[in-house]
Amino acid sequence: MPLSRSLSVSSLPGLEDWEDELDLDNAVLFEVAWEVANKVGGIYTVLQTKAKVTGDEWGDNYYLVGPYTEQGVRTQVELLEPPTPALRKTLDSMNSKGCKFWAQSDEKPFIVGHFHEWLAGVGLCLCRARKLPVATIFTTHATLLGRYLCAGAVDFYNNLENFNVDKEAGERQIYHRYCMERAAAHCAHVFTTVSQITAIEAQHLLKRKPDIVTPNGLNVKKFSAMHEFQNLHAQSKARIQEFVRGHFYGHLDFNLDKTLYFFIAGRYEFSNKGADVFLEALARLNYLLRVNGSEQTVVAFFIMPARTNNFNVETLKGQAVRKQLWDTANTVKEKFGRKLYESLLVGSLPDMNKMLDKEDFTMMKRAIFATQRQSFPPVCTHNMLDDSSDPILTTIRRIGLFNSSADRVKVIFHPEFLSSTSPLLPVDYEEFVRGCHLGVFPSYYEPWGYTPAECTVMGIPSISTNLSGFGCFMEEHIADPSAYGIYILDRRFRSLDDSCTQLTSFLYSFCQQSRRQRIVQRNRTERLSDLLDWKYLGRYYMFARHMALARAFPDHFTYEPHDADATQGFRYPRPASVPPSPSLSRHSSPHQSEGEEEEEGEENGNRSSGFDEDSERYNEEEEAEKDRRNIRAPEWSRRASATKRGSVDTAPSSSPSTPSEPLSPASSLGEERN
């Protein structure tokens, strides 16, 4: 079935404004999730980064509820006394009943309960079964059955309407969890999900169309480095280069100044996350670089946690050898400098033949001898428990990427989350991302995709797909995503082999860019960070809460849905200068207008003449100013700065069993062009 765009939704600034204020002084928001102060996956990032904007709206009436873990309490929770008598009374009551930790208030506030994923859905179902006066919201970030089906290598998106969901869930022994998830979706006053593509999935697998699409955002201030992000890229890249020097000791026959760093990171789901496609594309890229005599080298990192028992001895030895060489060079440098200093003190030029003695040469020869080894640099940095059956290692053996000297593509599998305290690669994830040139996330199943979003706010180009929530979101809001460093791989309308060919063309074209072109592209990528800021995307969560209050308490809150105007909203225009990006990344689907085809042909013609590095066509400040005008702050955000509370006066809506058209941030038909 085609993933069509609904004309009943609008872009970020296109949502209707709330005319009257909503009094939140007598309302309380409880957000419940298994990942509150408990890092398991992406939901932890959603809650952590969204907390500030939600707290600004609700103040002291905002509570997060999650599992009590000693590790989480020690590292992420500040223990405080309950701020209100009602909360104190509630906690005392729970303690007396054996709980480690209903808001018992005399004023009977309006309560909103927002439950994330099936693990928290039990509480939602009990709230409705016991007829508690709570406005409930259920958000699924990925359906259980969808994740299992995609992992089973089925043609998922072309058969959504054909699955016997009960049978499929039963065969995978997740029927009890599936029922819990489906019950929560149907019991909730408001049902939301994180992307339009997941909304379609939920409609078929959970049998309810989401009311609102709530895209995931980021706290952009946390990642923003103002105008220094290019410098931060260079500094972080230098840290990665130090690791590469040690890892490839004895085989460091490639120029690090002409080396690009690609990476894929996330949960170790080999097919769902697209690691299979990435490896196949790397093998083809290696062939293209070799036969065309390219001087570029690509080092591809796979950061996916797997079962290991320790670091690889050869990998640790490489870092030790690198440090020994560094110490030797420093020792010789100090002796050389001292002799040079003494020679200059007496007013004579040094005799270069006497600056280094036999001891120095012996020391350097020993250091060089220590760098010699017969084996290739290891592919995996750790000892894998399932080495013979591991999907990444098995595929690497099949395609023959063994880090030989002839290979222009090197592969490093790091089956552990990055940490600045690691003795091997002592960088945290954010620093590592900043130091890379390209993030590659060719996922087949990716309801949202935080990894490419994090790349974007740090100014690092990335490859996503039109089957990921992030990829669809950016494709709808940017006229030419590839010009801004957002490459959208088509995994919806192409075969697996064709998708792999397209990914190979993306990678090869990226390798052909000059350093200036990459800098220009990083500037454009970083400017897109406003699109992913919770200051904008937090509005959809606000919208869901207003709708839930109106449905749960119709005598006190009303909500009147409005038909969105398809001409509202915005799309980032194509840059005025020649985009430093491959022409093949223009569209991920075969459906494009005649006007788009003509513009594509004109730009291909411009690219055929090459990109002149001395050209004056690119003006960073001029482009940035145009983008700032296109992503103007919506009215609700400007009002929020004047009044701390949000506003709404809403009208009765349909019952949860017959939800209206889902509201999501989609593109406008009238897009601005430069």
XYZ file of C-alpha atoms in Angstrom:
674
model
C 0.000 0.000 0.000
C 1.331 3.465 -0.821
C 2.523 5.614 2.058
C 0.493 8.635 1.025
C 0.592 12.011 2.740
C -2.573 13.307 4.317
C -3.776 16.749 3.338
C -5.565 17.123 6.666
C -2.313 17.831 8.482
C 0.086 20.734 8.410
C 3.712 21.614 8.939
C 5.219 22.867 12.158
C 4.200 26.542 12.079
C 0.968 25.633 10.307
C -0.860 24.222 13.324
C -3.747 26.342 14.550
C -3.018 28.578 17.519
C -4.814 28.225 20.833
C -6.931 31.297 21.447
C -7.732 31.008 25.176
C -5.494 30.007 28.020
C -5.665 26.590 29.624
C -5.494 26.795 33.398
C -2.942 24.171 34.396
C -2.801 25.202 38.049
C -5.454 22.583 38.795
C -4.071 19.952 36.416
C -1.364 17.350 36.957
C 0.638 15.433 34.352
C 2.062 11.983 35.092
C 4.331 10.535 32.412
C 4.895 6.814 32.886
C 7.543 4.711 31.137
C 9.957 1.883 31.850
C 12.821 4.094 30.689
C 12.409 6.935 33.179
C 15.939 7.274 34.608
C 16.552 3.798 33.178
C 18.469 3.787 29.908
C 17.392 0.929 27.669
C 16.767 2.500 24.261
C 15.484 5.585 22.484
C 12.535 6.255 24.804
C 15.028 7.224 27.488
C 16.332 9.956 25.177
C 12.784 11.104 24.395
C 11.916 11.555 28.051
C 15.231 13.026 29.097
C 15.433 15.648 26.359
C 11.717 16.523 26.481
C 11.657 17.044 30.239
C 12.664 20.709 30.103
C 9.992 21.936 27.692
C 7.339 19.869 29.480
C 8.501 21.195 32.835
C 8.331 24.759 31.521
C 4.694 24.174 30.577
C 3.512 22.288 33.676
C 5.889 23.545 36.344
C 5.676 21.610 39.623
C 2.633 19.711 38.321
C 4.756 17.473 36.101
C 5.831 14.044 37.369
C 7.771 11.218 35.747
C 7.106 7.683 36.966
C 9.463 4.798 36.255
C 11.085 1.705 37.779
C 13.177 2.046 40.899
C 16.716 0.897 40.151
C 19.630 1.543 42.479
C 21.916 2.446 39.575
C 19.389 4.911 38.174
C 18.788 6.532 41.535
C 22.495 6.932 42.242
C 23.393 8.438 38.889
C 20.301 10.234 37.588
C 17.959 11.083 40.445
C 18.252 13.868 42.992
C 16.357 12.826 46.108
C 14.075 15.609 47.372
C 11.264 16.000 49.827
C 7.773 15.927 48.230
C 6.896 19.528 47.246
C 3.157 19.269 47.988
C 1.122 17.770 50.863
C -0.881 15.654 48.404
C 2.230 14.039 46.978
C 3.680 13.517 50.432
C 0.480 11.809 51.544
C 0.510 9.607 48.453
C 4.090 8.494 48.931
C 3.546 7.777 52.620
C 0.536 5.645 51.743
C 2.507 3.717 49.128
C 5.375 3.166 51.543
C 3.026 1.780 54.150
C 1.750 -0.748 51.614
C 5.220 -1.952 50.694
C 5.842 0.161 47.589
C 9.294 1.646 47.332
C 7.619 4.557 46.073
C -3.666 8.650 43.543
C -2.477 11.929 44.075
C -4.531 12.381 47.220
C -5.551 16.020 46.925
C -8.528 17.789 48.450
C -8.860 19.940 45.319
C -9.333 16.942 42.996
C -7.113 18.139 40.131
C -7.536 17.113 36.513
C -5.018 14.330 35.953
C -3.362 13.460 32.658
C -1.621 10.097 32.492
C 0.746 9.654 29.552
C 1.899 6.040 29.155
C 4.769 5.021 26.860
C 4.916 1.532 25.343
C 3.210 -1.702 26.423
C 5.270 -2.058 29.602
C 3.527 0.988 31.056
C 0.216 0.165 29.353
C -0.946 -1.990 32.292
C -1.475 1.133 34.354
C -3.500 2.733 31.590
C -5.786 -0.278 31.225
C -6.366 -0.389 35.000
C -7.171 3.324 35.067
C -9.926 2.801 32.506
C -11.150 -0.507 33.989
C -11.541 1.100 37.422
C -13.087 4.224 35.891
C -10.545 6.537 37.472
C -10.864 10.244 36.536
C -7.684 10.296 34.475
C -7.193 11.588 30.916
C -5.073 8.875 29.339
C -2.595 8.984 26.453
C -0.798 5.964 25.021
C 2.277 6.390 22.830
C 3.801 3.488 20.975
C 7.317 4.164 19.735
C 7.376 0.896 17.771
C 4.859 -1.919 17.669
C 5.962 -5.203 19.177
C 4.658 -7.316 16.334
C 6.127 -5.000 13.722
C 9.610 -5.328 15.146
C 9.351 -9.131 15.301
C 7.935 -9.435 11.784
C 10.652 -7.263 10.245
C 13.341 -9.245 12.026
C 11.906 -12.350 10.362
C 12.743 -11.100 6.859
C 9.153 -10.733 5.662
C 7.903 -8.260 3.067
C 6.433 -6.195 5.874
C 5.182 -2.945 4.352
C 3.586 -4.554 1.295
C 1.623 -7.006 3.431
C 0.499 -4.894 6.370
C -3.186 -5.423 5.650
C -2.749 -9.193 5.153
C -1.215 -10.285 8.464
C -3.239 -12.474 10.829
C -2.033 -10.547 13.864
C -3.204 -13.032 16.499
C -1.601 -15.945 14.684
C 1.668 -14.070 14.056
C 1.932 -12.917 17.676
C 1.159 -16.405 18.964
C 3.770 -18.081 16.761
C 6.399 -15.659 18.088
C 5.339 -16.270 21.691
C 4.546 -12.604 22.327
C 0.761 -12.888 22.330
C 0.356 -11.743 25.950
C 2.512 -8.664 25.334
C 0.788 -7.947 22.030
C -2.630 -8.083 23.717
C -1.444 -5.702 26.400
C -0.168 -3.241 23.793
C -3.360 -3.466 21.738
C -5.564 -3.052 24.824
C -3.645 0.061 25.887
C -4.020 1.554 22.408
C -7.795 1.014 22.445
C -8.371 2.043 26.072
C -6.520 5.359 25.778
C -8.457 8.583 25.268
C -5.706 9.624 22.837
C -3.437 7.255 20.917
C -0.224 8.624 19.424
C 2.872 7.341 17.684
C 6.144 8.889 16.577
C 5.907 8.955 12.783
C 3.449 8.700 9.932
C 4.870 5.377 8.774
C 4.449 3.910 12.265
C 0.904 5.305 12.350
C 0.061 3.199 9.294
C 1.711 0.187 10.925
C -0.254 0.700 14.162
C -3.524 1.059 12.267
C -3.101 -2.421 10.768
C -1.412 -4.273 13.632
C -3.092 -2.646 16.649
C -6.363 -1.960 14.799
C -6.597 1.703 15.786
C -5.506 4.734 13.817
C -3.389 7.104 15.942
C -5.010 10.444 16.725
C -1.775 12.416 16.565
C 1.740 11.841 15.304
C 4.261 13.135 17.864
C 7.752 13.296 16.270
C 10.730 12.853 18.553
C 12.880 15.893 19.167
C 16.137 16.751 20.873
C 17.298 19.368 23.285
C 19.295 21.166 20.636
C 21.089 23.394 23.135
C 22.750 20.293 24.541
C 24.296 19.428 21.174
C 24.765 22.897 19.697
C 28.323 24.193 19.639
C 27.422 27.619 18.227
C 29.954 28.538 15.518
C 32.587 26.167 16.861
C 31.078 22.916 15.631
C 33.516 22.747 12.692
C 36.406 23.082 15.119
C 34.867 20.441 17.341
C 34.669 18.141 14.318
C 38.402 18.568 13.714
C 39.247 17.967 17.382
C 37.081 14.866 17.630
C 38.408 13.530 14.335
C 41.936 13.805 15.724
C 40.914 11.522 18.620
C 39.572 8.955 16.168
C 42.733 9.204 14.081
C 44.842 8.336 17.121
C 42.843 5.144 17.556
C 43.190 4.333 13.853
C 46.980 4.805 14.024
C 47.162 2.166 16.716
C 44.589 -0.215 15.281
C 46.276 -0.337 11.869
C 49.883 -0.392 13.083
C 52.099 -2.197 10.615
C 49.519 -1.619 7.865
C 49.174 2.143 8.060
C 49.876 2.542 4.358
C 47.049 4.999 3.692
C 46.937 8.770 4.096
C 44.933 9.785 7.164
C 44.359 13.212 5.645
C 42.493 11.463 2.833
C 40.542 9.102 5.074
C 36.806 9.361 5.700
C 35.074 7.929 8.747
C 31.614 6.378 8.299
C 29.643 4.737 11.083
C 26.465 2.905 11.979
C 25.287 2.659 15.589
C 22.340 1.394 17.573
C 20.604 -1.756 18.758
C 22.127 -4.898 17.258
C 19.301 -5.799 14.886
C 21.252 -6.856 11.846
C 18.514 -6.561 9.203
C 16.163 -4.077 10.863
C 18.945 -1.529 11.311
C 20.285 -2.103 7.799
C 23.719 -3.442 8.749
C 23.346 -6.083 6.030
C 22.776 -3.459 3.325
C 25.597 -1.276 4.654
C 28.128 -4.125 4.524
C 27.147 -5.091 0.988
C 27.409 -1.442 -0.116
C 30.852 -1.176 1.509
C 32.056 -4.181 -0.491
C 30.858 -2.529 -3.708
C 32.370 0.802 -2.648
C 35.692 -0.927 -2.024
C 35.622 -2.280 -5.571
C 34.791 1.123 -7.079
C 37.548 2.916 -5.174
C 40.105 0.289 -6.168
C 39.310 0.067 -9.888
C 39.147 3.860 -10.198
C 42.468 4.349 -8.456
C 41.016 6.574 -5.760
C 43.338 7.899 -3.086
C 40.493 8.055 -0.588
C 40.286 5.482 2.191
C 37.114 4.766 4.148
C 37.092 3.447 7.696
C 33.608 2.159 8.561
C 32.719 1.713 12.245
C 29.967 -0.615 13.480
C 28.993 0.472 17.015
C 26.504 -2.213 18.025
C 26.602 -3.915 21.441
C 26.903 -7.690 21.298
C 27.973 -10.523 23.619
C 31.705 -10.371 24.335
C 34.049 -11.524 27.084
C 36.826 -8.940 26.775
C 38.904 -6.735 24.507
C 40.815 -8.340 21.657
C 44.472 -8.702 22.719
C 45.722 -7.662 19.291
C 43.602 -4.523 19.439
C 44.975 -3.548 22.843
C 48.486 -4.270 21.618
C 47.968 -1.844 18.752
C 47.233 1.013 21.122
C 50.234 0.054 23.250
C 52.508 0.063 20.181
C 51.179 3.481 19.167
C 51.899 4.868 22.621
C 55.399 3.381 22.572
C 56.116 5.051 19.228
C 54.832 8.346 20.606
C 57.056 8.072 23.672
C 60.080 7.184 21.529
C 59.472 10.143 19.229
C 59.156 12.480 22.221
C 62.387 11.179 23.762
C 64.343 11.706 20.533
C 62.710 15.101 20.049
C 63.781 16.270 23.498
C 67.391 15.184 22.934
C 67.408 16.817 19.491
C 65.970 20.022 20.894
C 68.477 20.168 23.724
C 71.445 19.786 21.338
C 69.981 22.378 19.004
C 69.499 24.790 21.909
C 73.091 24.340 23.117
C 74.459 24.888 19.605
C 72.518 28.097 19.170
C 73.658 29.354 22.582
C 77.281 29.394 21.434
C 76.341 31.182 18.207
C 76.864 28.380 15.696
C 74.626 26.411 13.401
C 74.236 22.792 14.459
C 75.998 19.968 12.673
C 73.057 17.874 11.564
C 75.236 14.747 11.343
C 75.841 14.965 15.093
C 72.329 15.768 16.227
C 71.358 12.089 16.484
C 73.743 9.475 17.835
C 73.758 5.672 17.461
C 71.668 5.247 20.576
C 68.927 7.350 19.063
C 68.941 5.349 15.844
C 68.899 2.094 17.772
C 65.911 3.278 19.801
C 64.011 4.256 16.644
C 64.853 0.986 14.868
C 63.503 -0.990 17.813
C 60.303 1.040 17.737
C 59.920 0.446 14.006
C 60.578 -3.273 14.432
C 57.810 -3.433 17.039
C 55.267 -2.147 14.494
C 55.807 -5.059 12.123
C 53.183 -7.802 12.027
C 52.139 -10.444 9.539
C 48.410 -10.578 10.273
C 45.848 -8.075 9.073
C 44.488 -5.523 11.546
C 41.564 -7.095 13.422
C 38.036 -6.442 12.217
C 36.487 -6.824 15.684
C 37.887 -4.983 18.710
C 36.558 -7.576 21.204
C 36.445 -11.350 21.639
C 32.978 -12.353 20.520
C 31.164 -15.151 22.323
C 29.363 -16.177 19.119
C 32.135 -15.431 16.649
C 31.232 -18.190 14.192
C 27.547 -17.238 13.970
C 27.686 -13.482 14.459
C 25.837 -11.830 11.525
C 28.322 -8.985 10.983
C 31.423 -11.175 11.159
C 29.817 -13.858 8.994
C 28.983 -11.292 6.322
C 32.474 -9.782 6.467
C 33.960 -13.218 5.831
C 31.655 -13.656 2.846
C 32.401 -10.289 1.222
C 36.110 -10.443 2.039
C 36.674 -7.105 3.793
C 39.626 -8.174 5.976
C 41.436 -4.802 6.261
C 44.145 -5.811 3.826
C 46.511 -3.255 2.351
C 44.746 -3.495 -1.000
C 41.364 -2.627 0.504
C 40.308 0.988 0.266
C 37.497 0.284 2.719
C 38.440 -0.795 6.229
C 35.928 -2.166 8.736
C 36.025 -1.912 12.542
C 33.329 -3.690 14.571
C 33.129 -2.251 18.100
C 30.519 -4.457 19.872
C 30.179 -2.211 22.910
C 28.783 1.228 23.670
C 31.425 3.947 23.531
C 32.797 5.431 26.732
C 35.339 8.133 27.507
C 36.868 5.772 30.100
C 37.558 2.959 27.638
C 41.248 1.960 27.359
C 40.716 1.297 23.664
C 38.728 4.165 22.168
C 38.356 6.715 24.983
C 35.612 8.918 23.532
C 31.948 9.225 24.379
C 29.290 8.779 21.711
C 28.746 12.501 21.078
C 32.435 13.162 20.549
C 32.726 10.139 18.273
C 29.803 11.290 16.102
C 31.301 14.778 15.797
C 34.573 13.304 14.577
C 33.023 11.180 11.820
C 32.175 12.375 8.327
C 28.983 10.409 7.637
C 26.430 8.419 9.618
C 24.884 5.534 7.671
C 21.521 4.194 8.880
C 19.862 2.215 6.037
C 17.177 0.795 8.352
C 14.318 -1.351 7.158
C 12.411 -0.926 10.418
C 12.967 2.394 12.188
C 9.846 4.052 13.641
C 11.793 7.264 14.256
C 15.594 7.150 14.275
C 17.484 9.143 16.889
C 20.918 8.345 15.482
C 20.518 10.382 12.254
C 18.766 13.112 14.272
C 21.765 13.371 16.579
C 24.040 13.560 13.543
C 21.968 16.427 12.175
C 22.103 18.618 15.264
C 25.875 18.112 15.389
C 26.322 19.049 11.736
C 27.225 15.561 10.500
C 25.589 14.380 7.222
C 23.707 11.106 7.406
C 21.977 8.509 5.265
C 18.487 7.456 6.350
C 15.629 5.701 4.552
C 12.075 6.394 3.496
C 11.014 3.626 5.878
C 12.260 5.524 8.923
C 10.258 8.187 10.706
C 13.192 10.604 10.608
C 13.793 10.095 6.894
C 10.140 10.688 6.000
C 9.976 13.725 8.290
C 13.025 15.385 6.729
C 11.937 14.474 3.207
C 8.624 16.238 3.805
C 10.186 19.384 5.268
C 13.206 19.884 2.993
C 12.905 20.531 -0.721
C 16.308 18.935 -1.439
C 17.413 16.859 1.571
C 20.691 15.709 0.011
C 21.893 19.310 -0.410
C 21.609 19.628 3.362
C 23.463 16.386 4.010
C 20.328 14.283 4.559
C 20.441 11.387 2.088
C 17.191 9.410 1.839
C 17.662 5.814 0.701
C 14.669 4.236 -1.012
C 13.846 0.965 0.702
C 10.123 1.265 0.028
C 9.826 1.173 -3.764
C 13.114 -0.535 -4.705
C 14.311 -4.101 -4.387
C 17.003 -4.939 -1.856
C 19.669 -5.082 -4.554
C 18.571 -1.764 -6.069
C 18.586 -0.140 -2.625
C 22.103 -1.429 -2.092
C 23.153 0.004 -5.459
C 21.656 3.372 -4.520
C 23.456 3.332 -1.175
C 26.718 2.527 -2.937
C 26.233 5.527 -5.217
C 25.622 7.758 -2.176
C 28.808 6.552 -0.519
C 30.934 6.806 -3.659
C 29.669 10.294 -4.466
C 30.400 11.382 -0.916
C 33.958 10.076 -1.281
C 34.397 12.258 -4.368
C 33.599 15.481 -2.519
C 36.386 17.907 -1.801
C 37.142 19.086 1.699
C 35.481 22.438 1.002
C 32.344 20.718 -0.239
C 32.145 18.674 2.947
C 32.536 21.827 5.066
C 29.755 23.574 3.129
C 27.523 20.545 3.544
C 28.184 20.322 7.288
C 27.194 23.988 7.643
C 23.896 23.262 5.921
C 23.277 20.114 7.963
C 23.811 21.923 11.254
C 21.289 24.613 10.296
C 18.553 21.956 10.185
C 18.849 21.412 13.937
C 15.980 23.852 14.594
C 13.641 21.403 12.870
C 14.389 18.812 15.562
C 14.190 21.086 18.593
C 11.667 20.184 21.281
C 10.712 23.875 21.287
C 8.940 23.050 18.031
C 8.171 19.344 18.203
C 7.037 19.488 21.828
C 3.911 21.159 20.525
C 2.500 17.860 19.313
C 2.711 16.373 22.806
C 0.988 19.498 24.095
C -1.693 19.004 21.468
C -2.212 15.372 22.559
C -2.629 16.389 26.194
C -5.196 19.050 25.298
C -7.155 16.506 23.271
C -7.053 13.965 26.112
C -8.365 16.509 28.645
C -11.214 17.413 26.292
C -12.204 13.759 25.830
C -11.898 12.792 29.496
C -13.464 15.933 30.987
C -15.864 17.276 28.318
C -17.679 19.447 30.881
C -14.521 21.390 31.641
C -12.501 21.273 28.429
C -13.625 21.406 24.829
C -11.739 20.785 21.648
C -12.719 21.635 18.102
C -10.567 20.058 15.403
C -9.779 22.258 12.427
C -9.214 21.287 8.831
C -5.651 22.134 7.975
C -4.890 24.194 4.921
C -2.538 22.355 2.590
C -0.790 25.632 1.771
C 0.213 26.192 5.384
C 3.612 25.331 6.763
C 6.959 25.444 5.027
C 9.729 23.491 3.438
C 13.401 24.343 3.474
C 14.252 25.637 -0.010
C 17.043 24.292 -2.106
C 20.263 26.248 -1.515
C 21.010 28.944 -4.063
C 24.530 27.631 -4.618
C 25.387 24.352 -6.320
C 24.597 21.539 -3.847
C 27.705 19.458 -3.084
C 25.737 16.232 -3.134
C 25.144 13.287 -5.460
C 22.368 13.810 -7.956
C 21.063 10.294 -7.444
C 19.890 11.219 -3.954
C 17.354 13.717 -5.223
C 14.287 11.521 -4.708
C 13.856 8.294 -2.816
C 10.652 7.334 -4.577
C 9.755 7.223 -8.269
C 6.882 9.664 -7.750
C 7.889 13.232 -8.566
C 6.322 16.119 -10.400
C 7.323 17.386 -13.825
C 8.629 20.586 -12.259
C 10.844 18.574 -9.938
C 12.181 16.526 -12.860
C 13.063 19.709 -14.779
C 14.859 21.198 -11.780
C 16.728 17.939 -11.267
C 17.913 17.998 -14.862
C 19.097 21.592 -14.547
C 21.042 20.814 -11.374
C 22.581 17.712 -12.941
C 23.736 19.925 -15.780
C 25.267 22.353 -13.335
C 27.047 19.541 -11.530
C 28.490 18.146 -14.739
C 30.740 21.180 -14.956
C 32.139 20.419 -11.493
C 32.161 22.402 -8.279
C 34.607 25.270 -8.339
C 36.156 25.566 -4.895
C 36.912 29.242 -5.526
C 33.362 29.941 -6.674
C 31.612 32.893 -5.048
C 28.164 31.369 -5.500
C 28.092 29.959 -1.991
C 27.427 32.494 0.740
C 27.040 30.939 4.190
C 25.492 33.975 5.885
C 23.036 34.563 3.037
C 21.875 30.929 3.039
C 21.616 30.840 6.825
C 19.463 33.965 6.864
C 17.076 32.460 4.307
C 16.784 29.297 6.390
C 16.136 31.288 9.541
C 13.238 33.034 7.794
C 11.821 29.658 6.719
C 11.880 28.174 10.183
C 10.326 31.088 12.023
C 9.138 30.420 15.540
C 5.439 29.476 15.681
C 3.016 31.736 17.515
C 2.544 29.317 20.421
C 6.277 29.364 21.136
C 6.427 33.149 21.149
C 3.468 33.375 23.523
C 5.022 30.795 25.814
C 7.903 33.174 26.478
C 5.470 35.832 27.679
C 3.224 33.519 29.722
C 4.593 30.374 31.293
C 1.379 28.420 30.835
C 0.044 27.011 27.531
C -3.418 27.863 26.199
C -6.422 26.038 24.746
C -10.169 26.125 24.466
C -11.326 22.992 22.762
C -14.544 21.273 21.656
C -15.902 17.724 22.081
C -14.387 15.140 19.797
C -15.134 11.655 18.677
C -14.812 8.711 21.005
C -11.527 6.779 21.236
C -12.995 3.951 19.214
C -13.530 6.231 16.226
C -10.488 8.498 16.156
C -10.206 11.304 13.692
C -7.501 11.659 11.073
C -4.064 11.569 12.713
C -2.378 14.921 13.042
C 1.241 15.001 11.968
C 3.858 17.390 10.615
C 3.576 16.959 6.855
C 4.693 19.029 3.935
C 2.901 21.849 2.221
C 2.189 21.623 -1.470
C 3.290 25.187 -2.106
C 7.014 25.072 -1.406
C 9.362 28.024 -1.565
C 12.147 27.820 -4.118
C 15.313 29.850 -4.478
